[in-house]
Every structure is written in structure tokens, then in C-alpha cells.
Short mmCIF file of C-alpha atoms in Angstrom, two decimals:
data_model
loop_
_atom_site.label_atom_id
_atom_site.label_comp_id
_atom_site.label_asym_id
_atom_site.label_seq_id
_atom_site.Cartn_x
_atom_site.Cartn_y
_atom_site.Cartn_z
CA ILE A 1 -29.55 50.57 -36.75
CA ALA A 2 -25.94 52.15 -37.86
CA GLY A 3 -25.03 48.92 -38.28
CA ILE A 4 -20.39 49.05 -38.75
CA THR A 5 -19.06 52.78 -38.36
CA GLN A 6 -15.36 53.65 -39.02
CA ALA A 7 -13.02 56.30 -38.11
CA PRO A 8 -11.70 58.46 -39.72
CA THR A 9 -13.34 58.25 -43.45
CA SER A 10 -9.81 58.89 -45.06
CA GLN A 11 -6.24 60.04 -43.73
CA ILE A 12 -2.70 60.68 -45.07
CA LEU A 13 -0.36 60.03 -42.88
CA ALA A 14 3.90 59.97 -42.73
CA ALA A 15 5.81 57.35 -43.22
CA GLY A 16 6.93 55.72 -38.89
CA ARG A 17 3.97 57.29 -37.60
CA ARG A 18 1.48 55.27 -35.63
CA MET A 19 -2.07 55.35 -36.18
CA THR A 20 -5.19 53.47 -35.09
CA LEU A 21 -8.67 52.87 -37.29
CA ARG A 22 -11.49 52.25 -35.38
CA CYS A 23 -14.15 50.40 -35.73
CA THR A 24 -17.65 50.02 -33.87
CA GLN A 25 -20.50 47.71 -34.74
CA ASP A 26 -24.16 47.66 -33.10
CA MET A 27 -25.18 44.84 -33.96
CA ARG A 28 -23.75 42.54 -31.21
CA HIS A 29 -22.08 40.21 -33.50
CA ASN A 30 -19.31 37.79 -32.12
CA ALA A 31 -16.72 38.00 -34.46
CA MET A 32 -15.41 40.89 -36.67
CA TYR A 33 -12.42 41.42 -39.07
CA TRP A 34 -10.47 43.85 -40.59
CA TYR A 35 -8.78 43.56 -44.95
CA ARG A 36 -7.88 45.69 -46.81
CA GLN A 37 -8.73 46.13 -50.64
CA ASP A 38 -5.84 46.99 -52.86
CA LEU A 39 -6.73 47.09 -56.91
CA GLY A 40 -5.79 44.19 -58.42
CA LEU A 41 -5.99 41.98 -55.63
CA GLY A 42 -9.46 42.37 -54.10
CA LEU A 43 -9.90 41.97 -50.33
CA ARG A 44 -7.31 40.31 -47.85
CA LEU A 45 -7.86 39.99 -44.67
CA ILE A 46 -5.68 41.07 -41.87
CA HIS A 47 -6.67 40.11 -38.46
CA TYR A 48 -10.01 38.98 -37.20
CA SER A 49 -12.07 37.84 -33.76
CA ASN A 50 -14.35 34.92 -33.03
CA THR A 51 -14.45 36.78 -29.75
CA ALA A 52 -14.78 39.06 -27.35
CA GLY A 53 -10.96 38.70 -25.67
CA THR A 54 -9.53 36.81 -28.70
CA THR A 55 -7.79 37.76 -31.86
CA GLY A 56 -6.18 36.05 -34.73
CA LYS A 57 -4.37 36.18 -38.17
CA GLY A 58 -5.45 36.67 -41.44
CA GLU A 59 -3.01 36.37 -44.49
CA VAL A 60 -1.19 39.53 -44.35
CA PRO A 61 -1.27 40.74 -40.88
CA ASP A 62 2.78 41.99 -40.51
CA GLY A 63 3.34 45.79 -39.13
CA TYR A 64 -0.70 45.65 -37.92
CA SER A 65 -1.90 45.03 -34.38
CA VAL A 66 -5.74 44.88 -33.23
CA SER A 67 -7.57 43.99 -29.85
CA ARG A 68 -11.08 43.01 -28.73
CA ALA A 69 -11.48 44.72 -25.22
CA ASN A 70 -15.18 44.08 -25.84
CA THR A 71 -18.16 43.10 -28.60
CA ASP A 72 -18.70 46.22 -29.86
CA ASP A 73 -15.19 47.68 -30.78
CA PHE A 74 -11.89 46.50 -33.15
CA PRO A 75 -9.43 48.73 -33.46
CA LEU A 76 -7.15 47.86 -35.95
CA THR A 77 -3.55 50.11 -34.83
CA LEU A 78 -0.27 50.88 -37.47
CA ALA A 79 2.76 50.78 -35.19
CA SER A 80 5.19 52.43 -37.54
CA ALA A 81 3.31 52.94 -41.20
CA VAL A 82 5.19 52.18 -44.03
CA PRO A 83 4.26 53.73 -47.75
CA SER A 84 2.82 50.05 -48.57
CA GLN A 85 0.33 50.43 -45.65
CA THR A 86 -1.84 52.62 -48.76
CA SER A 87 -4.96 51.32 -48.65
CA VAL A 88 -8.63 50.97 -48.09
CA TYR A 89 -9.46 48.98 -45.27
CA PHE A 90 -12.28 47.82 -44.30
CA CYS A 91 -14.01 46.35 -40.79
CA ALA A 92 -16.28 43.67 -40.47
CA SER A 93 -18.43 41.59 -38.36
CA SER A 94 -20.68 38.63 -38.68
CA ASP A 95 -22.84 36.97 -35.99
CA GLY A 96 -20.53 33.56 -35.55
CA PRO A 97 -17.53 32.10 -37.28
CA GLY A 98 -19.12 29.87 -38.78
CA VAL A 99 -18.91 29.21 -42.73
CA THR A 100 -21.63 30.06 -43.56
CA ASP A 101 -22.68 33.08 -41.38
CA THR A 102 -22.55 36.47 -43.57
CA GLN A 103 -20.01 39.27 -43.13
CA TYR A 104 -21.73 42.74 -42.89
CA PHE A 105 -19.05 45.24 -43.80
CA GLY A 106 -18.71 49.37 -42.60
CA PRO A 107 -17.77 52.12 -44.98
CA GLY A 108 -13.55 51.73 -44.92
CA THR A 109 -11.08 54.12 -44.19
CA ARG A 110 -8.81 55.00 -47.24
CA LEU A 111 -5.05 55.43 -45.86
CA THR A 112 -2.43 57.23 -47.61
CA VAL A 113 1.09 56.31 -45.89
CA LEU A 114 4.12 59.55 -47.43
CA GLY B 1 -4.85 26.13 -50.32
CA ASN B 2 -8.28 28.41 -51.00
CA SER B 3 -8.60 30.96 -53.77
CA VAL B 4 -11.01 32.80 -55.96
CA THR B 5 -10.31 33.76 -59.74
CA GLN B 6 -12.96 35.79 -61.27
CA MET B 7 -13.00 36.59 -64.84
CA GLU B 8 -11.07 40.20 -65.23
CA GLY B 9 -12.59 43.68 -66.37
CA PRO B 10 -14.05 46.09 -66.94
CA VAL B 11 -17.62 44.84 -68.35
CA THR B 12 -18.70 47.31 -70.70
CA LEU B 13 -22.94 46.71 -71.51
CA SER B 14 -25.83 48.32 -72.99
CA GLU B 15 -28.87 48.09 -70.30
CA GLU B 16 -31.12 45.71 -70.31
CA ALA B 17 -28.42 43.36 -72.05
CA PHE B 18 -28.11 39.88 -70.88
CA LEU B 19 -24.98 39.61 -67.90
CA THR B 20 -22.13 37.10 -66.57
CA ILE B 21 -19.54 36.99 -64.46
CA ASN B 22 -17.93 33.94 -64.49
CA CYS B 23 -16.17 32.51 -61.05
CA THR B 24 -14.27 29.42 -60.28
CA TYR B 25 -12.86 28.85 -56.65
CA THR B 26 -10.38 25.85 -55.27
CA ALA B 27 -11.03 25.43 -51.75
CA THR B 28 -10.47 22.69 -49.50
CA GLY B 29 -13.61 21.12 -47.52
CA TYR B 30 -17.02 22.29 -48.23
CA PRO B 31 -17.44 26.41 -48.24
CA SER B 32 -20.18 28.55 -48.72
CA LEU B 33 -19.82 31.23 -51.55
CA PHE B 34 -20.61 34.47 -51.47
CA TRP B 35 -21.01 37.10 -54.61
CA TYR B 36 -20.63 40.81 -53.03
CA VAL B 37 -20.95 43.93 -54.65
CA GLN B 38 -19.39 47.45 -53.73
CA TYR B 39 -21.45 50.81 -55.24
CA PRO B 40 -18.71 53.77 -56.46
CA GLY B 41 -17.59 55.50 -52.78
CA GLU B 42 -18.95 52.47 -50.52
CA GLY B 43 -18.82 49.27 -47.94
CA LEU B 44 -19.29 45.93 -49.82
CA GLN B 45 -22.82 44.43 -49.61
CA LEU B 46 -23.50 41.46 -50.21
CA LEU B 47 -25.57 40.15 -52.83
CA LEU B 48 -26.25 36.50 -52.60
CA LYS B 49 -24.82 33.66 -51.31
CA ALA B 50 -24.78 29.69 -51.65
CA THR B 51 -24.64 27.25 -48.92
CA LYS B 52 -24.23 23.68 -50.39
CA ALA B 53 -23.41 22.44 -53.95
CA ASP B 54 -26.56 22.95 -55.92
CA ASP B 55 -27.91 25.36 -53.68
CA LYS B 56 -29.55 28.92 -55.96
CA GLY B 57 -28.78 32.19 -54.48
CA SER B 58 -31.21 34.84 -56.12
CA ASN B 59 -31.14 38.82 -55.20
CA LYS B 60 -32.42 41.82 -57.35
CA GLY B 61 -32.52 40.39 -60.15
CA PHE B 62 -29.12 38.44 -59.80
CA GLU B 63 -28.51 34.81 -59.56
CA ALA B 64 -25.90 32.44 -59.24
CA THR B 65 -25.45 28.80 -58.03
CA TYR B 66 -23.16 26.22 -56.65
CA ARG B 67 -21.63 24.06 -59.70
CA LYS B 68 -19.25 21.48 -56.97
CA GLU B 69 -18.41 19.57 -59.99
CA THR B 70 -17.08 22.73 -62.11
CA THR B 71 -15.84 24.25 -58.95
CA SER B 72 -17.92 27.28 -60.20
CA PHE B 73 -20.22 30.74 -58.63
CA HIS B 74 -21.06 32.64 -61.96
CA LEU B 75 -23.40 35.52 -61.47
CA GLU B 76 -26.12 36.34 -63.91
CA LYS B 77 -28.91 38.67 -64.33
CA GLY B 78 -31.12 38.73 -67.65
CA SER B 79 -31.49 42.47 -67.57
CA VAL B 80 -28.98 44.44 -66.47
CA GLN B 81 -29.79 48.55 -65.50
CA VAL B 82 -27.29 51.75 -65.35
CA SER B 83 -27.58 51.40 -61.60
CA ASP B 84 -25.97 48.13 -61.71
CA SER B 85 -22.69 49.57 -62.19
CA ALA B 86 -20.48 48.58 -59.42
CA VAL B 87 -17.66 45.95 -58.69
CA TYR B 88 -18.76 42.61 -57.99
CA PHE B 89 -16.32 40.52 -55.91
CA CYS B 90 -16.41 36.60 -55.39
CA ALA B 91 -15.74 35.39 -52.16
CA LEU B 92 -16.02 31.67 -50.40
CA SER B 93 -15.88 30.62 -46.82
CA SER B 94 -14.06 27.67 -45.22
CA TYR B 95 -13.52 26.69 -42.01
CA GLY B 96 -13.12 29.84 -39.51
CA ASN B 97 -15.55 32.00 -41.69
CA LYS B 98 -12.79 33.60 -43.36
CA LEU B 99 -13.60 35.51 -46.52
CA VAL B 100 -11.58 34.40 -49.45
CA PHE B 101 -11.55 37.24 -52.30
CA GLY B 102 -11.45 36.77 -56.05
CA ALA B 103 -9.68 40.19 -57.62
CA GLY B 104 -13.58 42.15 -57.87
CA THR B 105 -14.70 42.61 -61.84
CA ILE B 106 -15.99 46.00 -63.07
CA LEU B 107 -19.05 46.31 -64.15
CA ARG B 108 -20.66 49.35 -66.24
CA VAL B 109 -23.32 49.52 -67.70
CA LYS B 110 -24.47 52.40 -70.15
CA SER B 111 -28.20 53.78 -71.30
#
């Protein structure tokens, strides 16, 4: 069982370019999440989806968009990348959106915007 | 709003030393509390969790008790190993299961 896969592993991107980070899970989890990790700040929620067809904004959604066309995939798009979006991005999933549900994380995508 | 504060690192210990990493939280309602661990170059893995007051989570020799009266969830291990070197994150989950993380604590264990 792969769990959660993310692609690419790392990417260097010119400012102003469009970029989509891919996330796929094979656990049939209903809820999925995108976080960014920055030194000294821990992880912060960008967007989430409680079930296929629905999405919501997290703590730091500006400059990012998501879609959830099916259960397994949850891509994150940067429409026009800026240097402040340089970060490590983690996708996660959980069986449900309940308070006690454990989130499982992918290996991350390291993105550098120049 | 909800927040998590954990002790700053890095924490450097010798093998077999006792470990405590402090974590306190501010939350409305009845959050669940988690410790995640991140090994170098990897994603986060759940280490342990507690879902209600006075619950003790434990795994791989680590443990933490959900203390509502002191709003704390300190991580402890009686004897650390070199392989425990990693970054440890305290987190809480409230309504809608949106995790709020602390800044992370780097643990370095020397042989």
C-alpha cells in the first residue's frame, strides 16, 4: 500500500509561472489537506476537502487553489508563483473530518520560487 | 483562536537520557492532541495521540498525557536512542479536523 504519493519531489520555478502539485491517496479516505512547512512556523493549512466535490480554505489560502474531482486526487495549483511561496508542501488525508481522525502525510514537495 | 506552543530547540541529549518536550495549547471546545515526528527528508508520521482529558497516548516508548487543567501535552521518553533524532511536532485538532501545529522541536541524540 503506497498511502499518499506526491509529485514532483522537488521543483525550482520562475516567479510568475503556474505550477500544480499533485497528490494521490489509495486509502479511500474522505478528507484531504494541503499544508506548507516553513522553518519556525511549523505546518500551516492551505486548503482542505472533507469529501469529493467540496473544498474549503485554511489558514493561508491566498495564491493557491485546489480541486477535488474524485476521492483519490487533490491537486494544489499556484496560479502565478511568487518567492514567498518557496516552502515544503505536504498533502495529508484522513478517514473523516472528525476531531479524532488521524491525518496521514505524504513525503512532501520542496518548491523553490526564484 | 487555537494555537500550540512547544519548547524551542534544538534539544541535544546523550543516548539513554530522559526526554521531555513541553507542549501547551489554547483551544475552544474539546480538541484532540497529537505528536507527529519527522525524520530527515521524510514526511510527518503520527507518533501518538489523545482524544480526551486524562488520556495517555503512547508508542515506541514515548508517552504524553492530555492535561486539560494545565492545557498541556508534554512528550516524554525514559531512554532516548540515536534513532530518535528527528523533529517533533505537537498539534491539536478541533472542529473540522484542521490540525494546528507548533513550530517543531529538533531533537539530536548523541551516542
